[in-house]
Structure formats: structure tokens, C-alpha cells
Coordinates of C-alpha atoms in Angstrom, one line a residue:
M1 CA 112.2 67.4 85.0
E2 CA 113.2 67.3 81.4
K3 CA 114.5 70.9 81.7
L4 CA 116.5 69.9 84.8
R5 CA 118.5 67.2 83.1
P6 CA 120.2 69.4 80.5
Q7 CA 121.0 71.9 83.3
L8 CA 122.7 69.1 85.3
S9 CA 124.7 67.9 82.2
T10 CA 127.1 70.8 81.9
R11 CA 130.8 71.3 82.5
W12 CA 130.0 73.6 85.4
I13 CA 127.9 71.1 87.4
A14 CA 130.6 68.5 86.7
T15 CA 133.1 70.9 88.2
V16 CA 131.0 71.4 91.3
A17 CA 130.5 67.7 91.8
S18 CA 134.3 67.1 91.4
I19 CA 135.1 69.8 93.9
W20 CA 132.7 68.3 96.5
I21 CA 134.2 64.8 95.9
Q22 CA 137.7 66.2 96.3
C23 CA 136.7 67.9 99.5
S24 CA 135.8 64.6 101.1
V25 CA 138.4 62.1 100.0
G26 CA 141.7 63.5 101.2
A27 CA 141.9 61.4 104.4
S28 CA 145.5 60.3 103.7
Y29 CA 146.6 63.8 104.8
T30 CA 145.1 63.2 108.3
F31 CA 147.2 60.2 109.1
S32 CA 148.6 62.0 112.2
I33 CA 145.1 62.1 113.7
Y34 CA 144.8 58.3 114.1
S35 CA 148.5 57.2 113.9
A36 CA 148.9 57.3 117.7
V37 CA 145.9 54.9 118.3
L38 CA 147.0 52.7 115.4
K39 CA 150.5 52.5 117.0
S40 CA 149.3 51.8 120.5
S41 CA 146.5 49.3 119.6
Q42 CA 148.8 47.3 117.4
G43 CA 151.9 47.6 119.5
Y44 CA 154.0 49.1 116.7
S45 CA 157.5 50.7 117.0
Q46 CA 158.1 54.0 115.2
S47 CA 159.8 52.2 112.3
T48 CA 156.9 49.8 111.9
L49 CA 154.4 52.7 112.0
D50 CA 156.5 54.5 109.3
T51 CA 156.4 51.3 107.2
V52 CA 152.6 51.2 107.4
S53 CA 152.6 54.9 106.6
V54 CA 154.7 54.3 103.5
F55 CA 152.1 51.9 102.2
K56 CA 149.6 54.8 102.6
D57 CA 151.9 56.9 100.5
I58 CA 152.3 54.1 97.9
G59 CA 148.6 53.6 97.6
A60 CA 147.8 57.4 97.4
N61 CA 150.3 57.9 94.6
A62 CA 150.5 54.6 92.7
G63 CA 147.6 55.6 90.4
I64 CA 148.8 53.8 87.3
I65 CA 145.7 51.5 87.5
S66 CA 143.3 54.4 87.9
G67 CA 145.0 56.1 84.9
L68 CA 144.7 53.0 82.7
L69 CA 141.1 52.5 83.8
Y70 CA 140.3 56.2 83.0
S71 CA 141.8 55.9 79.6
F72 CA 139.9 52.7 78.9
V73 CA 136.6 54.1 80.0
T74 CA 136.9 57.4 78.2
R75 CA 138.6 56.4 75.0
N76 CA 137.7 52.8 74.1
T77 CA 134.3 51.9 75.5
S78 CA 130.9 53.3 76.2
L79 CA 131.2 52.8 79.9
P80 CA 130.3 55.9 82.0
L81 CA 133.1 57.8 83.8
C82 CA 131.4 56.9 87.2
V83 CA 133.0 53.4 86.9
V84 CA 136.3 55.0 88.0
H85 CA 134.6 56.5 91.1
V86 CA 132.8 53.2 91.9
V87 CA 136.1 51.3 92.0
G88 CA 137.6 54.0 94.2
A89 CA 134.6 54.0 96.6
I90 CA 134.8 50.2 97.1
Q91 CA 138.5 50.4 98.0
Y92 CA 138.0 53.4 100.3
F93 CA 135.3 51.7 102.3
L94 CA 137.1 48.3 102.7
G95 CA 140.5 49.9 103.6
Y96 CA 139.3 52.2 106.4
F97 CA 136.6 49.8 107.7
L98 CA 139.1 47.0 108.1
M99 CA 141.5 49.3 109.9
W100 CA 138.8 50.5 112.2
A101 CA 137.8 46.9 112.9
S102 CA 141.4 46.1 113.8
V103 CA 141.8 49.0 116.1
V104 CA 138.6 48.4 118.1
G105 CA 139.2 44.6 118.3
L106 CA 136.3 43.6 116.0
I107 CA 138.7 41.4 114.2
D108 CA 142.0 39.8 115.5
K109 CA 145.1 41.9 115.4
P110 CA 146.3 41.6 111.8
P111 CA 150.0 41.0 110.8
V112 CA 151.9 44.1 109.8
A113 CA 151.7 43.0 106.2
L114 CA 147.9 42.8 106.3
M115 CA 147.6 46.2 108.0
C116 CA 149.8 47.6 105.2
L117 CA 147.4 46.1 102.7
F118 CA 144.4 47.8 104.5
M119 CA 146.3 51.1 104.4
F120 CA 147.2 50.6 100.8
L121 CA 143.6 50.0 99.8
A122 CA 142.2 53.0 101.6
A123 CA 144.8 55.3 100.1
H124 CA 144.8 53.8 96.7
A125 CA 141.1 54.7 96.4
Q126 CA 142.1 58.4 96.4
T127 CA 143.9 58.0 93.1
F128 CA 140.7 56.9 91.3
F129 CA 138.7 60.0 92.5
N130 CA 141.7 62.2 91.8
T131 CA 142.3 60.9 88.3
A132 CA 138.6 61.2 87.3
D133 CA 138.2 64.7 88.8
V134 CA 141.5 66.2 87.7
V135 CA 141.8 64.8 84.2
S136 CA 138.1 65.4 83.3
G137 CA 138.5 69.0 84.6
L138 CA 141.5 69.5 82.4
E139 CA 139.6 68.1 79.4
N140 CA 136.7 70.4 80.1
F141 CA 138.9 73.5 80.5
P142 CA 142.0 72.8 78.4
H143 CA 143.1 76.4 78.0
Y144 CA 143.5 76.9 81.7
G145 CA 145.2 73.7 82.8
G146 CA 147.1 75.2 85.6
T147 CA 144.0 76.9 87.1
I148 CA 141.7 73.9 87.0
V149 CA 144.3 71.5 88.2
G150 CA 145.1 73.9 91.0
I151 CA 141.4 74.1 91.9
M152 CA 141.0 70.3 92.0
K153 CA 144.2 69.6 93.8
G154 CA 143.6 72.6 96.1
F155 CA 140.3 71.3 97.3
L156 CA 141.8 67.9 97.8
G157 CA 144.5 69.6 100.0
L158 CA 141.7 71.3 101.9
S159 CA 139.9 68.1 102.5
G160 CA 142.2 67.1 105.3
A161 CA 141.3 70.3 107.3
I162 CA 137.6 69.8 106.4
L163 CA 137.6 66.2 107.6
I164 CA 139.4 67.2 110.8
Q165 CA 136.6 69.8 111.4
V166 CA 134.1 66.9 111.2
Y167 CA 136.2 65.0 113.7
D168 CA 136.6 67.9 116.1
T169 CA 132.8 68.6 116.0
F170 CA 131.4 65.2 116.4
F171 CA 134.2 62.7 117.4
K172 CA 136.7 64.8 119.4
G173 CA 139.2 62.5 121.1
E174 CA 137.8 59.4 119.5
A175 CA 140.4 58.6 116.9
S176 CA 139.0 55.1 116.3
T177 CA 135.6 56.4 115.5
Y178 CA 137.2 58.8 113.1
L179 CA 138.4 55.7 111.1
L180 CA 134.8 54.5 110.9
M181 CA 133.7 57.9 109.7
L182 CA 136.4 57.8 107.0
A183 CA 135.0 54.5 105.8
L184 CA 131.4 55.9 105.5
L185 CA 131.3 59.6 104.7
P186 CA 133.6 60.0 101.7
T187 CA 132.3 56.7 100.2
C188 CA 128.7 58.0 100.3
V189 CA 129.6 61.5 99.0
S190 CA 131.4 60.0 95.9
L191 CA 128.6 57.5 95.1
V192 CA 126.0 60.3 95.2
L193 CA 127.9 62.8 93.1
M194 CA 129.8 60.6 90.6
F195 CA 127.1 60.5 87.9
L196 CA 127.5 64.3 87.5
V197 CA 131.2 64.1 86.6
R198 CA 131.5 64.0 82.8
I199 CA 133.6 65.2 79.9
Y200 CA 132.1 67.8 77.5
E201 CA 133.1 69.1 74.1
K202 CA 135.6 71.9 73.9
T203 CA 134.3 75.4 73.3
R204 CA 136.0 78.7 72.3
S205 CA 134.4 80.5 75.2
D206 CA 136.7 82.0 77.8
H207 CA 135.9 80.3 81.1
K208 CA 138.5 82.2 83.2
K209 CA 135.9 84.5 84.9
H210 CA 134.0 81.6 86.6
L211 CA 137.2 79.6 87.2
N212 CA 138.4 82.6 89.1
G213 CA 135.1 82.4 91.1
F214 CA 135.9 78.9 92.1
S215 CA 139.4 80.0 93.1
A216 CA 138.0 82.8 95.2
V217 CA 135.7 80.4 97.0
A218 CA 138.6 78.1 97.7
L219 CA 140.6 81.0 99.2
I220 CA 137.6 82.0 101.4
I221 CA 137.2 78.5 102.7
A222 CA 140.9 78.2 103.3
G223 CA 140.9 81.5 105.2
Y224 CA 137.9 80.5 107.3
L225 CA 139.5 77.1 108.2
M226 CA 142.6 78.9 109.2
I227 CA 140.7 81.2 111.5
I228 CA 138.9 78.3 113.1
I229 CA 142.1 76.4 113.6
I230 CA 143.8 79.4 115.3
L231 CA 140.8 79.9 117.5
E232 CA 140.9 76.3 118.6
N233 CA 144.5 76.8 119.5
I234 CA 143.7 79.8 121.7
L235 CA 140.2 79.0 123.0
T236 CA 138.3 76.0 124.1
L237 CA 135.2 76.1 121.9
L238 CA 131.9 74.8 123.4
L239 CA 129.9 72.2 121.5
W240 CA 127.3 74.8 120.2
A241 CA 130.2 76.9 118.9
R242 CA 131.8 73.9 117.1
I243 CA 128.4 73.0 115.5
S244 CA 127.8 76.6 114.5
T245 CA 131.2 77.0 112.8
F246 CA 130.8 73.6 111.1
I247 CA 127.3 74.6 109.7
F248 CA 128.9 77.8 108.3
L249 CA 131.6 75.7 106.7
L250 CA 128.9 73.7 105.0
I251 CA 127.3 76.9 103.7
L252 CA 130.7 78.0 102.3
L253 CA 131.0 74.6 100.5
L254 CA 127.7 75.4 98.7
L255 CA 129.1 78.5 97.1
P256 CA 130.6 76.7 94.1
L257 CA 127.0 75.7 93.2
G258 CA 126.1 79.4 93.0
I259 CA 129.0 80.1 90.7
A260 CA 127.9 77.2 88.4
I261 CA 124.3 78.5 88.3
N262 CA 125.6 82.0 87.4
A263 CA 127.8 80.5 84.6
L264 CA 124.8 78.5 83.2
R265 CA 122.6 81.6 83.3
E266 CA 125.3 83.7 81.4
E267 CA 125.8 80.9 78.8
S268 CA 122.0 80.6 78.3
N269 CA 121.7 84.4 77.8
R270 CA 124.6 84.4 75.4
S271 CA 123.1 81.5 73.4
L272 CA 119.8 83.3 73.1
Q273 CA 121.5 86.5 71.9
T274 CA 123.6 84.5 69.4
D275 CA 120.5 82.9 68.1
S276 CA 118.8 86.3 67.7
I277 CA 121.8 87.5 65.7
G278 CA 121.6 84.4 63.5
I279 CA 117.9 85.1 62.7
N280 CA 118.8 88.8 61.9
L281 CA 121.4 87.5 59.5
L282 CA 118.9 85.3 57.7
T283 CA 116.3 88.1 57.3
D284 CA 118.6 90.9 56.4
N285 CA 118.6 90.3 52.6
G286 CA 122.1 88.9 52.6
E287 CA 123.6 92.0 54.3
Q288 CA 126.5 91.0 56.6
V289 CA 125.9 91.8 60.3
T290 CA 128.7 91.8 62.8
S291 CA 128.6 92.2 66.5
P292 CA 131.9 92.4 68.3
K293 CA 130.2 92.0 71.6
F294 CA 129.1 88.4 70.7
S295 CA 132.0 87.3 68.5
T296 CA 133.2 83.7 68.9
A297 CA 136.6 84.8 70.1
E298 CA 135.4 85.9 73.5
D299 CA 137.8 87.7 75.8
T300 CA 140.9 86.7 74.0
V301 CA 143.8 85.8 76.2
E302 CA 147.1 87.7 76.1
Y303 CA 150.1 85.6 75.4
Q304 CA 153.8 86.2 75.0
Q305 CA 154.6 87.0 71.3
L306 CA 157.4 84.9 69.9
P307 CA 160.2 86.2 67.8
S308 CA 160.4 84.6 64.4
S309 CA 164.0 83.5 65.1
D310 CA 162.7 81.0 67.7
L311 CA 161.2 79.0 64.8
E312 CA 164.6 78.5 63.3
V313 CA 166.2 77.1 66.5
K314 CA 167.4 73.5 66.3
A315 CA 165.2 71.2 68.5
T316 CA 166.5 68.4 70.7
S317 CA 165.4 64.8 70.2
D318 CA 162.8 65.2 72.9
D319 CA 161.5 68.4 71.3
K320 CA 161.1 66.7 68.0
M321 CA 159.0 64.0 69.6
L322 CA 156.9 66.5 71.5
L323 CA 156.4 69.0 68.7
D324 CA 154.7 66.6 66.4
E325 CA 151.5 67.4 68.4
E326 CA 150.7 63.7 68.7
P327 CA 150.1 62.8 72.4
L328 CA 152.7 60.4 73.7
N329 CA 151.6 57.1 75.3
P330 CA 153.2 56.1 78.7
L331 CA 156.0 54.0 77.1
Q332 CA 156.9 56.8 74.6
S333 CA 157.0 59.4 77.4
M334 CA 159.2 57.1 79.5
C335 CA 161.7 57.1 76.7
T336 CA 162.3 60.9 77.1
V337 CA 164.8 62.5 79.3
N338 CA 162.2 65.1 80.4
F339 CA 160.1 62.3 82.0
W340 CA 162.9 61.2 84.2
L341 CA 164.0 64.7 85.1
L342 CA 160.4 65.3 86.3
F343 CA 160.3 62.0 88.1
V344 CA 163.6 62.7 90.0
A345 CA 162.5 66.2 90.9
M346 CA 159.3 64.8 92.4
V347 CA 161.2 62.1 94.3
C348 CA 163.1 64.9 96.0
G349 CA 160.3 67.4 96.5
M350 CA 157.2 65.3 97.1
G351 CA 159.2 62.6 99.0
S352 CA 160.7 65.0 101.6
G353 CA 157.4 66.9 101.9
L354 CA 155.4 63.8 102.6
A355 CA 157.9 62.5 105.0
T356 CA 157.4 65.7 107.0
I357 CA 153.6 65.4 107.4
N358 CA 153.8 61.7 108.1
N359 CA 156.1 62.4 111.1
M360 CA 154.4 65.6 112.3
S361 CA 153.0 63.9 115.4
Q362 CA 156.3 62.4 116.5
I363 CA 158.2 65.6 115.7
G364 CA 155.7 67.6 117.8
A365 CA 155.9 65.2 120.7
S366 CA 159.7 65.3 120.7
L367 CA 159.6 69.1 120.9
S368 CA 157.0 69.0 123.7
Y369 CA 154.1 70.3 121.6
T370 CA 150.7 69.4 123.1
T371 CA 148.2 67.0 121.3
V372 CA 146.0 70.0 120.4
E373 CA 149.0 71.9 118.9
V374 CA 150.0 68.8 116.8
N375 CA 146.4 68.4 115.6
N376 CA 146.3 72.1 114.7
L377 CA 149.6 71.7 112.8
V378 CA 148.1 68.8 110.8
S379 CA 145.0 71.0 110.0
L380 CA 147.2 74.0 109.1
W381 CA 149.3 71.7 106.9
S382 CA 146.1 71.2 104.8
I383 CA 145.8 74.9 104.4
W384 CA 149.4 75.4 103.3
N385 CA 149.1 72.4 101.1
F386 CA 146.0 74.0 99.5
L387 CA 147.7 77.4 99.0
G388 CA 150.6 75.6 97.3
R389 CA 148.3 73.6 95.0
F390 CA 146.0 76.5 94.1
G391 CA 148.7 79.2 94.1
A392 CA 151.2 77.3 91.9
G393 CA 148.4 76.5 89.3
Y394 CA 147.2 80.1 89.2
V395 CA 150.6 81.7 89.2
S396 CA 152.1 79.3 86.6
D397 CA 149.1 80.0 84.3
Y398 CA 149.7 83.8 84.7
L399 CA 153.4 83.5 84.1
L400 CA 152.9 81.3 81.0
H401 CA 150.1 83.4 79.4
K402 CA 151.4 86.8 80.2
R403 CA 155.2 86.3 80.4
G404 CA 155.8 83.2 78.4
W405 CA 157.7 81.6 81.3
A406 CA 157.9 77.8 81.3
R407 CA 156.3 76.1 84.4
P408 CA 159.5 74.3 85.5
V409 CA 160.8 77.8 86.7
L410 CA 158.2 77.8 89.4
M411 CA 159.0 74.2 90.3
A412 CA 162.6 75.1 90.9
V413 CA 161.8 78.1 93.0
T414 CA 159.4 76.1 95.3
L415 CA 161.9 73.2 95.7
A416 CA 164.6 75.7 96.8
T417 CA 162.1 77.2 99.3
M418 CA 161.2 73.8 100.6
A419 CA 164.9 73.2 101.4
V420 CA 164.8 76.3 103.6
G421 CA 161.7 75.0 105.4
H422 CA 163.5 71.7 106.2
I423 CA 166.4 73.7 107.7
I424 CA 164.0 75.7 109.9
I425 CA 162.4 72.5 111.2
A426 CA 165.9 71.1 111.9
S427 CA 166.9 74.2 113.9
G428 CA 164.5 73.5 116.7
F429 CA 164.0 77.1 117.8
P430 CA 160.6 78.0 119.5
A431 CA 157.6 77.7 117.1
N432 CA 159.9 76.2 114.4
L433 CA 157.3 73.7 113.4
Y434 CA 154.8 76.4 112.7
V435 CA 157.2 78.4 110.5
G436 CA 158.8 75.4 108.8
S437 CA 155.5 73.6 108.1
V438 CA 154.2 76.7 106.3
L439 CA 157.1 76.7 103.9
V440 CA 157.2 72.9 103.4
G441 CA 153.4 72.6 103.1
I442 CA 153.1 75.3 100.5
C443 CA 156.0 74.0 98.4
Y444 CA 154.8 70.4 98.7
G445 CA 151.3 71.4 97.5
S446 CA 152.9 73.3 94.6
Q447 CA 154.4 70.1 93.2
W448 CA 150.9 68.5 93.0
S449 CA 149.7 71.3 90.8
L450 CA 152.7 71.8 88.6
M451 CA 153.6 68.2 87.9
P452 CA 150.2 67.2 86.3
T453 CA 150.0 70.4 84.3
I454 CA 153.6 70.0 83.0
T455 CA 152.8 66.4 82.2
S456 CA 149.8 67.4 80.1
E457 CA 151.8 70.0 78.2
L458 CA 154.9 67.8 77.5
F459 CA 153.1 64.5 76.8
G460 CA 149.5 65.4 75.8
V461 CA 146.1 64.9 77.5
R462 CA 145.1 61.6 76.0
H463 CA 147.2 59.4 78.3
M464 CA 147.8 62.1 81.0
G465 CA 145.9 60.1 83.7
T466 CA 148.4 57.2 83.3
I467 CA 151.5 59.3 82.8
F468 CA 151.1 61.7 85.7
N469 CA 150.1 58.8 88.0
T470 CA 153.3 57.0 87.0
I471 CA 155.3 60.1 87.8
A472 CA 153.4 60.3 91.1
V473 CA 155.0 57.0 92.2
A474 CA 158.0 59.3 93.0
N475 CA 156.1 60.5 96.1
P476 CA 156.1 57.1 98.0
V477 CA 159.5 56.2 96.7
G478 CA 161.0 59.4 98.1
S479 CA 158.8 59.1 101.3
Y480 CA 159.9 55.5 101.9
V481 CA 163.6 56.3 101.7
L482 CA 163.3 59.4 103.8
S483 CA 160.7 58.2 106.3
V484 CA 161.9 54.7 107.0
K485 CA 165.6 54.7 106.1
V486 CA 166.4 58.2 107.3
I487 CA 163.8 59.6 109.8
G488 CA 162.7 56.3 111.4
Y489 CA 166.2 54.9 111.6
I490 CA 167.7 58.0 113.2
Y491 CA 164.7 58.4 115.6
D492 CA 165.0 54.7 116.8
K493 CA 168.7 55.1 117.2
E494 CA 168.3 58.2 119.4
A495 CA 165.2 56.8 121.3
S496 CA 165.6 55.6 124.9
G497 CA 163.4 54.0 127.6
D498 CA 160.9 51.2 127.5
D499 CA 158.5 53.1 125.2
D500 CA 161.2 53.9 122.6
T501 CA 160.5 57.6 122.7
C502 CA 162.9 60.5 121.9
Y503 CA 162.8 64.1 123.2
G504 CA 164.7 67.1 121.9
T505 CA 166.1 68.5 118.7
R506 CA 168.5 65.6 118.3
C507 CA 165.6 63.3 117.3
F508 CA 165.0 64.9 113.9
M509 CA 167.8 67.5 113.3
L510 CA 170.0 65.3 111.2
S511 CA 167.1 63.9 109.3
F512 CA 165.8 67.3 108.2
L513 CA 169.2 68.5 107.2
I514 CA 169.5 65.5 104.9
M515 CA 166.0 66.3 103.5
A516 CA 167.0 69.9 102.9
A517 CA 169.9 68.7 100.8
V518 CA 167.5 66.3 98.9
A519 CA 165.1 69.1 98.2
F520 CA 167.9 71.3 96.9
L521 CA 168.9 68.5 94.6
G522 CA 165.4 68.5 93.3
C523 CA 165.7 72.2 92.6
L524 CA 168.8 71.6 90.5
V525 CA 167.0 68.9 88.5
A526 CA 164.0 71.2 87.9
V527 CA 166.4 73.9 86.6
A528 CA 167.8 71.3 84.2
L529 CA 164.2 70.5 83.1
F530 CA 163.5 74.2 82.6
F531 CA 166.4 74.6 80.2
R532 CA 165.5 71.4 78.3
T533 CA 161.8 72.5 77.9
K534 CA 162.3 76.3 77.5
R535 CA 162.4 76.0 73.7
F536 CA 159.4 73.6 73.6
Y537 CA 157.3 76.0 75.6
Q538 CA 158.2 78.8 73.2
L539 CA 157.6 76.8 70.1
A540 CA 154.6 74.7 71.0
V541 CA 152.7 75.5 74.2
L542 CA 152.4 79.3 73.8
R543 CA 151.6 79.0 70.1
R544 CA 148.9 76.4 71.0
L545 CA 147.4 78.7 73.5
S546 CA 147.4 81.7 71.1
H547 CA 145.8 79.7 68.2
S548 CA 143.1 78.3 70.5
F549 CA 141.7 81.8 71.1
K550 CA 141.9 83.1 67.5

């Protein structure tokens, strides 16, 4: 038992626990599964449902409290990190349980304001899990911020498809029971695993190999989920087939544990060999012994060499504040132009992407998609969301380490591509939702990987949890304006009949053309951020990376 405890107290086991928690707490991405029963049971109009949905978005992104709690727990007290998870678990259970009780009639039909509060609590819990898992991962693997953030955010994106697989296997067609499951399953998973999530001292070891292993597992799971979703769209799977595919999914989710065990074994062997070299040094009569195989600078990372003339370039006022290497607190960061450029870019990109997924069910219905097809679109959105989160983190790390390209370049490219996706959805041609949702989903997920990583590089890791959660408020701000004031307003204006429904491309065409323009505006803002931070990335970030491996 004494040998087991040290093995559980490692950055690798902490990463596995964080991955499993992230896999279970992304229910906010499955709103379309239970939005119809919520709308019918409470007698909501489309605008009212969109308003409730916006409070989901506000809760899932207004993580300032979770950031402050994380900073308080990790920097100023001896409280364990699991306190952050406990606060999240309590909110998660209360929010979804009270929504379920309202839908099934266990409690009286609540006023809209109270339902908005239930939705806010359920979604707000996600920020506590997300902050604890992402920021602790970034502190455990500081040299590969894009990769570890992409892994954590990627598995959170996959959690929507994973939870829908649980729903399809055990609660098919029972959306109200799905709400009860959301109250119980993620809460239990987080409470069981939270004690394993910790922060460990930095090392000079290169962890890229095993981080790539986690990335490969994530891609395998995403590919498997995609195959299952496509099969469900083509065939009617029997119960035994659904159970079998679900069991295999659980086996795939155990693979990160195998990678962690392999990493621990390698580190243990390396430690034994290093100790052996140390003993030889002591017994070799003072003769120096070197072993390049076991040098402390393991597997050094290539980086873009900087011309000496770059050091002589005059810095902007923001650069001077950033280049002093002292992490900025939230108020200091908000006094920089870079903060607000990043915020506006996220209002445009995250807001239009979230408005798309929140209205996927109604868009599908207006274009005569079946319920099964709409549910598949929601599940596939989780896959595209994952690919964006994972891919942007991995690609931005590659471009930064190998080419010296600042991350805002990739942000600008993905926002421009998102605008194209919105135009495709607006066009209304056959299968447009499948094509458009691929582009919008990938580009939306990319912002969730790029934004926290850019935040940590521009403003430091110390207060990152608070700062990136402050910027994340841009998500519900953009979503509210676009969902309620644009999509909901135009839909209700075009709707007809007693049930206030709308059919045809006219229901959403204008809305998505407007969102395409908004996403392109975000692209222009990201380009401005790139030019403002290009010198900073050359002078500070790349040099910091190169020195850390020397």
C-alpha cells in the first residue's frame, strides 16, 4: 500500500484523472438532446428557450469565481485542489436535478427566471472542473502548453458525444431521464477522481512522447465515436450491439491509464540509471564521467533561432509590461490592448459558434431533418469540436516551436474558415448542415484551445485561471446577442401557425449571413492581435522555450 501511494501521486496519474473528469462533465454541449422536452414541458417559445440557453452559456463560461478559487487554493492556502472540484460537483448535481424535477413534474413549474438559475448552476459547475484540470495540466507540463490544453479541452469536447452514447445505450428516447443521469453520473465521477488531480514541481524532462500518446488515444476515441454515429445514422442498432459498442468505448477510455503506467515505468528506470551514474561518479577517484544518453537536457526541442536585430526593436507599451517576466494579475491584464483584442475576437468566434450548436435542433427541424439526424449532428459536433480543440493546440505548438509563428495566426485562419461554415449553413443546399457544422465545429473548438494558451503566454500562468475565464465571458456575450437578438428574433418573425414553427431556408438564412460577417470581423481582430504580439513572441516566448531546455 505504501508503494502504491507514491505511484498515484504523479503528474501522469493526475493527467489521467483530469482526462476522465473532462470526459464526463461536458453536458452543456448536449443541450439539443433535452431542449425539446424542456420547451414542451414548460410551454416555452423559441425566444424563451434561447434565453434559458443563454444562461447555460453564461454559466459555462463565466468562470471568474472558479479562477479566483483556484488561485486562492493553490497560492495562498494549504487547501487541497479537490476543493475546486467539490464546489463544481455540488452545483452540477443541484442544477440538473432541479431541471429534471421540473420537467417530470416533481416540483411545480418554475418561473422562467428560476429555470434560468437552474441552467446557470448546472453549466457554471463545468468551469470549476475545467479550470482545475486545464490550469493544473498547464502547470504540470509548462513547455507544451498548447498540447496539454488541447488534450484537456479536446476530451471535454468529446464528452458530449460520450454522454450521448450513454443516453442512446440506456435511455434512448427518454430525454427527461437523461437529465437525471446528468445530475448523477458526472458528479460521482468527479468526486471519485478529484483527489488524484494535483500540481507537481517542474522538471527538465521532455514529456512530449507521452503527451503524444494521450493525443493519439483521443484521436482513436474520436474516430471510433464518429464510426458509431455514422452507423446509427445508417442502421438501427439492436440493444446488444449498443451495449457492445459502449463497452468497447469504455475500454478505449482506459487507454490513458496504460500510457501513464508506461511513463511511470520509464521515469523509474531513468531514475535508477541516473542513481547508478551518480554512484560511479563518487567511486571513480574524482574522474569525471559523462553520459550523453542520460543528460539532464533530454530530447531538446527545436525552436526558431532569433536574429540579434530583433533584440534591438523598440517594444510597445504592452510589450514592456509583458517582457518583464512578472505574471500580470487580472486588473493589469485588462489594462492592455491585447486583452481586449482577444476578448473581441472571442465574442465573434465563440459567440457565433455557440449560437450554432444551441439552435441545431431547430435548424434541423426547419430543414426537415429527422430527430435521429439532428441527434447525430449534435454528436458529430462534439467530434468536430474535439478535433478543433486538440488540433489547434497541437498545430500551434508545432508552428511555435518549429517555425516561430505566433499563435494568433492560427486564430485568424480558423475564424475566417468559420465564416465560410456559416455561409454554407445559410445556403440551405442538401446536407448543408453536415458540411457547415464540420467547419464551424472545428473552428469553434480551436478557439477553446488557442485562447487559454495565448492567455498563459501573454499574461503568465499565476493568474491564468481567472484571466482566461474572464475572457471566456465573451462566449455567452456573443451567444446572447446572436441567439436571442438575431436568430431567435428572426425565427419568431418568420414563424407561423399555432405552434410558432418555421420551415425552410428563410428561417435561418439571414441569421447565418450575419454571423458569417461577425466571424470575419473576429478574423480581422485576430490579425491585429498577431501584429501586436509578433514581436513579443519573438523576444519572450520563443526565448523562454529555448532556455527551458538548455
